[in-house]
CSV table of C-alpha atoms in Angstrom, one decimal:
chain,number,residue,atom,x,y,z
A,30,UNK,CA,3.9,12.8,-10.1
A,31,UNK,CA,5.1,16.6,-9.5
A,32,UNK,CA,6.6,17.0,-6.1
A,33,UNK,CA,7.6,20.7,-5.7
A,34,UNK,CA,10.6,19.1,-7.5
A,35,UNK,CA,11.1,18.2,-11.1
A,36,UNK,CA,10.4,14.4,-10.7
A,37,UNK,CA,8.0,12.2,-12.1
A,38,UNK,CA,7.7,8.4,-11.5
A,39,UNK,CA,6.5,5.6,-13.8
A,40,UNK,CA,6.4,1.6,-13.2
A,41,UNK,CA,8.0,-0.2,-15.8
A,42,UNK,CA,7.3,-3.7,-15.3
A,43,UNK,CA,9.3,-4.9,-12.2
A,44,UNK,CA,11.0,-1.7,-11.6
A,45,UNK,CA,9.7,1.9,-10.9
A,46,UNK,CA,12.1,4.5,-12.3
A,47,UNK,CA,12.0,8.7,-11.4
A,48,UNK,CA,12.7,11.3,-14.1
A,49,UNK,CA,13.8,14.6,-14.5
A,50,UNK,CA,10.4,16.1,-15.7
A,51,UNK,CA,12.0,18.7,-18.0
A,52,UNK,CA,14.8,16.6,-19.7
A,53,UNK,CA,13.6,13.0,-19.2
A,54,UNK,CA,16.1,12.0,-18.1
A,55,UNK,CA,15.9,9.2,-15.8
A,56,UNK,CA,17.4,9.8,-12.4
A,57,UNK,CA,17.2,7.2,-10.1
A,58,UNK,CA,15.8,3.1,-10.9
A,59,UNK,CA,14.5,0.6,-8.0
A,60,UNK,CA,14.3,-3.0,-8.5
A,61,UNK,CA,13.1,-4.2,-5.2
A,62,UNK,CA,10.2,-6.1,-6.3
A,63,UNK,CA,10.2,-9.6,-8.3
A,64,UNK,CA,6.9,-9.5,-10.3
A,65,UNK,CA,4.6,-6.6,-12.2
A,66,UNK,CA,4.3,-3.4,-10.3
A,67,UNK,CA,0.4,-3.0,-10.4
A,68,UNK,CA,-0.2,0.9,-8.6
A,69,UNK,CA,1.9,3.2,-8.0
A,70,UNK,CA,0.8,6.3,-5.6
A,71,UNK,CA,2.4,9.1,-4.1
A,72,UNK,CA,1.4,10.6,-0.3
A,73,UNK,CA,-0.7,13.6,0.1
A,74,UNK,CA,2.0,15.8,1.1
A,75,UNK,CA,4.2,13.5,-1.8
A,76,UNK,CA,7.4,12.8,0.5
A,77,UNK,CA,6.5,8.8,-0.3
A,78,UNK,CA,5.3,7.0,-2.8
A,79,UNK,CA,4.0,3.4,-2.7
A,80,UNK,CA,4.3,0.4,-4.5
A,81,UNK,CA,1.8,-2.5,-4.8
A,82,UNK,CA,3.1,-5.5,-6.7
A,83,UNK,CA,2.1,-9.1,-7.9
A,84,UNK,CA,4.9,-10.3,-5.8
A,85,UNK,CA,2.5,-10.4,-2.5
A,86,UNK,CA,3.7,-7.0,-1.0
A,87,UNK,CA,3.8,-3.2,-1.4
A,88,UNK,CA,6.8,-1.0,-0.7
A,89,UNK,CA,7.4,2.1,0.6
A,90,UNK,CA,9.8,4.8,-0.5
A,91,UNK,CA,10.9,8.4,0.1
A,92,UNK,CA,10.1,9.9,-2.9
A,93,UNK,CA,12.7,12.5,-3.4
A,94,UNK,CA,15.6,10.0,-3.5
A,95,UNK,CA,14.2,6.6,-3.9
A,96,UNK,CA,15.5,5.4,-0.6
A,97,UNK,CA,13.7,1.7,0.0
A,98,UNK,CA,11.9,2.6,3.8
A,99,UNK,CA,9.4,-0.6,4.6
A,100,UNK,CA,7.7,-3.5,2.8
A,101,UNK,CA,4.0,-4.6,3.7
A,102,UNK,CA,3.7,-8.7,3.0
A,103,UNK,CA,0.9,-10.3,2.2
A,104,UNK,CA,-0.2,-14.1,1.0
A,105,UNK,CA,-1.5,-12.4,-2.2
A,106,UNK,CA,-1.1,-10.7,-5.0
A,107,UNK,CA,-1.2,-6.8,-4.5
A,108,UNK,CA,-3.1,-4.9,-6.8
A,109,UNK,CA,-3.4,-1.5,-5.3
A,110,UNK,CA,-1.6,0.6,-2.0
A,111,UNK,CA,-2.6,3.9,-0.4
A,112,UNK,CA,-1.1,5.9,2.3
A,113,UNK,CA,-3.3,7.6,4.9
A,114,UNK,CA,-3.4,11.3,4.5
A,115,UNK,CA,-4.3,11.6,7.9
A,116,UNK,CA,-3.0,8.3,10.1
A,117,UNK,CA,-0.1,6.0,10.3
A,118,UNK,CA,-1.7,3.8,8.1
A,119,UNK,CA,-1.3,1.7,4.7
A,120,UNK,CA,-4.2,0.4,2.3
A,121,UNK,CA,-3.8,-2.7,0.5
A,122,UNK,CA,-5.9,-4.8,-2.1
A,123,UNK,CA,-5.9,-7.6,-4.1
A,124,UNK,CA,-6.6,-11.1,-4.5
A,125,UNK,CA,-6.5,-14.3,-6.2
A,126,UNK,CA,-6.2,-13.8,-10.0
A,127,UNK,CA,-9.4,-13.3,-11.7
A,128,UNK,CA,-9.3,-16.3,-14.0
A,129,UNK,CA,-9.1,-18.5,-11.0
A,130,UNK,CA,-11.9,-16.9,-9.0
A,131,UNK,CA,-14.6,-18.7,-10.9
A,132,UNK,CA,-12.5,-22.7,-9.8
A,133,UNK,CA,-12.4,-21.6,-5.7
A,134,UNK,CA,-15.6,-20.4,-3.3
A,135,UNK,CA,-14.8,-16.1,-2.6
A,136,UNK,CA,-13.8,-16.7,1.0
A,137,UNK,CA,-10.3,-18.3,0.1
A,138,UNK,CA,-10.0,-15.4,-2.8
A,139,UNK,CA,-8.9,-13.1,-0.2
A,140,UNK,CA,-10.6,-9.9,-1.5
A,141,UNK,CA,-10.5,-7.9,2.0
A,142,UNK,CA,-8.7,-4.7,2.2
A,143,UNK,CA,-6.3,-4.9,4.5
A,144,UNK,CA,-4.7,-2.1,6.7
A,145,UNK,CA,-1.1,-2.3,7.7
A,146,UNK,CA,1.1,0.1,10.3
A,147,UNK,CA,3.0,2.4,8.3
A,148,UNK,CA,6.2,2.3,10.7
A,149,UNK,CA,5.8,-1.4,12.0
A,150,UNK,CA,4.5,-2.9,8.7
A,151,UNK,CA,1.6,-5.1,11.0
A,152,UNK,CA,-1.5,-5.7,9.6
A,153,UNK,CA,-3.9,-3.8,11.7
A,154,UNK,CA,-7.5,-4.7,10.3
A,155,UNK,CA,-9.7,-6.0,7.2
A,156,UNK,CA,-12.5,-4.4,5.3
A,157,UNK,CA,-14.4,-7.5,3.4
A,158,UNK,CA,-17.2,-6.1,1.0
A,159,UNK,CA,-15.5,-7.5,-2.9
A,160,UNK,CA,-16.5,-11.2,-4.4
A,161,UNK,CA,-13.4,-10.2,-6.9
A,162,UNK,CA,-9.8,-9.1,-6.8
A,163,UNK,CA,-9.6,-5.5,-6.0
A,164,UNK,CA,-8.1,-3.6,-8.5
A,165,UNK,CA,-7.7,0.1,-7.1
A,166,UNK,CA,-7.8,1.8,-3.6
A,167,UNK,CA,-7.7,5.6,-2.7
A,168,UNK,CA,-8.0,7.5,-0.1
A,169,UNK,CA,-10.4,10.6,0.3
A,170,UNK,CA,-8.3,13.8,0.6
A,171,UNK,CA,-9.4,14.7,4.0
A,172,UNK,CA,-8.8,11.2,5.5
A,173,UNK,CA,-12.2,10.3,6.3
A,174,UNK,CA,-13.1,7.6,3.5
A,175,UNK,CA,-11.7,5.4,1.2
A,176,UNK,CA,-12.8,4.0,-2.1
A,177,UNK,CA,-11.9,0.5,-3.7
A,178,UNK,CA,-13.2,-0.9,-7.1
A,179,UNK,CA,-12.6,-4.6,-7.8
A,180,UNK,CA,-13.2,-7.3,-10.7
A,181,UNK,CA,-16.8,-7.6,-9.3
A,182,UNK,CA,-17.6,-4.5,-10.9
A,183,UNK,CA,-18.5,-2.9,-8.1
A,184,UNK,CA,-16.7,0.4,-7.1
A,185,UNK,CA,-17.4,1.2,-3.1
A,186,UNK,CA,-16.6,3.8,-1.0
A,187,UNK,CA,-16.1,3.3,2.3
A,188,UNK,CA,-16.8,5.7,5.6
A,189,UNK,CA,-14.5,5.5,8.8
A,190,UNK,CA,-16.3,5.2,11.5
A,191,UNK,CA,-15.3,6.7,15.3
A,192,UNK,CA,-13.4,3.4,16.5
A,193,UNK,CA,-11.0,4.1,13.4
A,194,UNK,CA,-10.3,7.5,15.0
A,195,UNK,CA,-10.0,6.1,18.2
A,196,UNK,CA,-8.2,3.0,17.3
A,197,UNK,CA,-4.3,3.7,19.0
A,198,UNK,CA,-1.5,1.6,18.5
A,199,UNK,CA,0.3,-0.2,21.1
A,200,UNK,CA,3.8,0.9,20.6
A,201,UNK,CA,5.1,-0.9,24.1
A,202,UNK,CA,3.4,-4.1,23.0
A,203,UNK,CA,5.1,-4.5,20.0
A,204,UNK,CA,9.1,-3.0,21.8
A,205,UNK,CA,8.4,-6.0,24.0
A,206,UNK,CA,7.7,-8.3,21.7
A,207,UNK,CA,10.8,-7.2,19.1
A,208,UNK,CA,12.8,-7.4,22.4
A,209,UNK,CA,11.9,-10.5,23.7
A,210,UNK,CA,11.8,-12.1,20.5
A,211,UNK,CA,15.4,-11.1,19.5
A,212,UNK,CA,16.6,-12.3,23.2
A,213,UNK,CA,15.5,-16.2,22.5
């Protein structure tokens, strides 16, 4: 991706590596996941990318210099991750492998999207709607929709409706219970 700068980012395999977009020459390398990168998708504004891995989790990075900033972990491989153009919030999807869906009844493939906390990396909520892995997730520029296509062959899009607006985190709840937590 262009980012003001002259960067570009591409997953090879396990790693995701950023390039000088005149010279190719490759700047900076992360190795923080231990299986295939699947997506790889920068924010609006394109100060973070995101990283959604077979591994279970995606990862979240400043994109200008690489620096590792949170890690969102599911019980599931990760197909696809988007960040929020307009909320604190992360987009995952994914699923049990698709050669295994067809051996196992679609509730235990886990094909919800799932909505994490940027900063406190907590899952938040679940969109079920896919009978297959989900395969790719976007956001709608303005904030107000997303889109998700999955192994189902179906591609949805998906409108927000007021209690996401609404929806506030509880910032004291979760002090208290980091506090607490590290005290016993």
């Amino acid at each position: 991706g262009y980012s003001g700068g002259l960067r570009h980012y591409r997953s090879r395999e396990w790693q995701i590596c950023q390039y000088d977009w005149k010279t190719g020459e490759r700047l900076r390398v992360d190795h923080s996941h231990d299986a295939l990168i699947k997506d790889l998708q920068l924010s609006k504004d394109r100060t973070m990318l995101i990283t959604a891995s077979k591994d279970t989790t995606a990862k979240l990075f400043d994109a200008k210099t690489f620096q590792f900033l949170k890690s969102y972990k599911t019980d599931r491989p990760v197909n696809s991750a988007a960040i929020s153009p307009i909320k604190h919030h992360i987009l995952l999807g994914g699923g049990q492998e698709a050669m295994e869906v067809t051996t196992s009844h679609t509730k235990s493939g886990k094909f919800e999207a799932r909505f994490f906390h940027l900063i406190f990396e907590e899952e938040i909520g679940r969109v079920k709607g896919h009978f297959g892995p989900i395969n790719t997730l976007a956001f709608h520029p303005n904030g107000k929709q997303y889109s998700s296509g999955a192994e189902d062959g179906y591609a949805r899009l998906h409108d927000f409706d007021q209690s996401y607006y609404d929806f506030e985190y509880d910032f004291l709840e979760v002090f208290l219970r980091t506090v607490l937590n590290s005290c016993f």
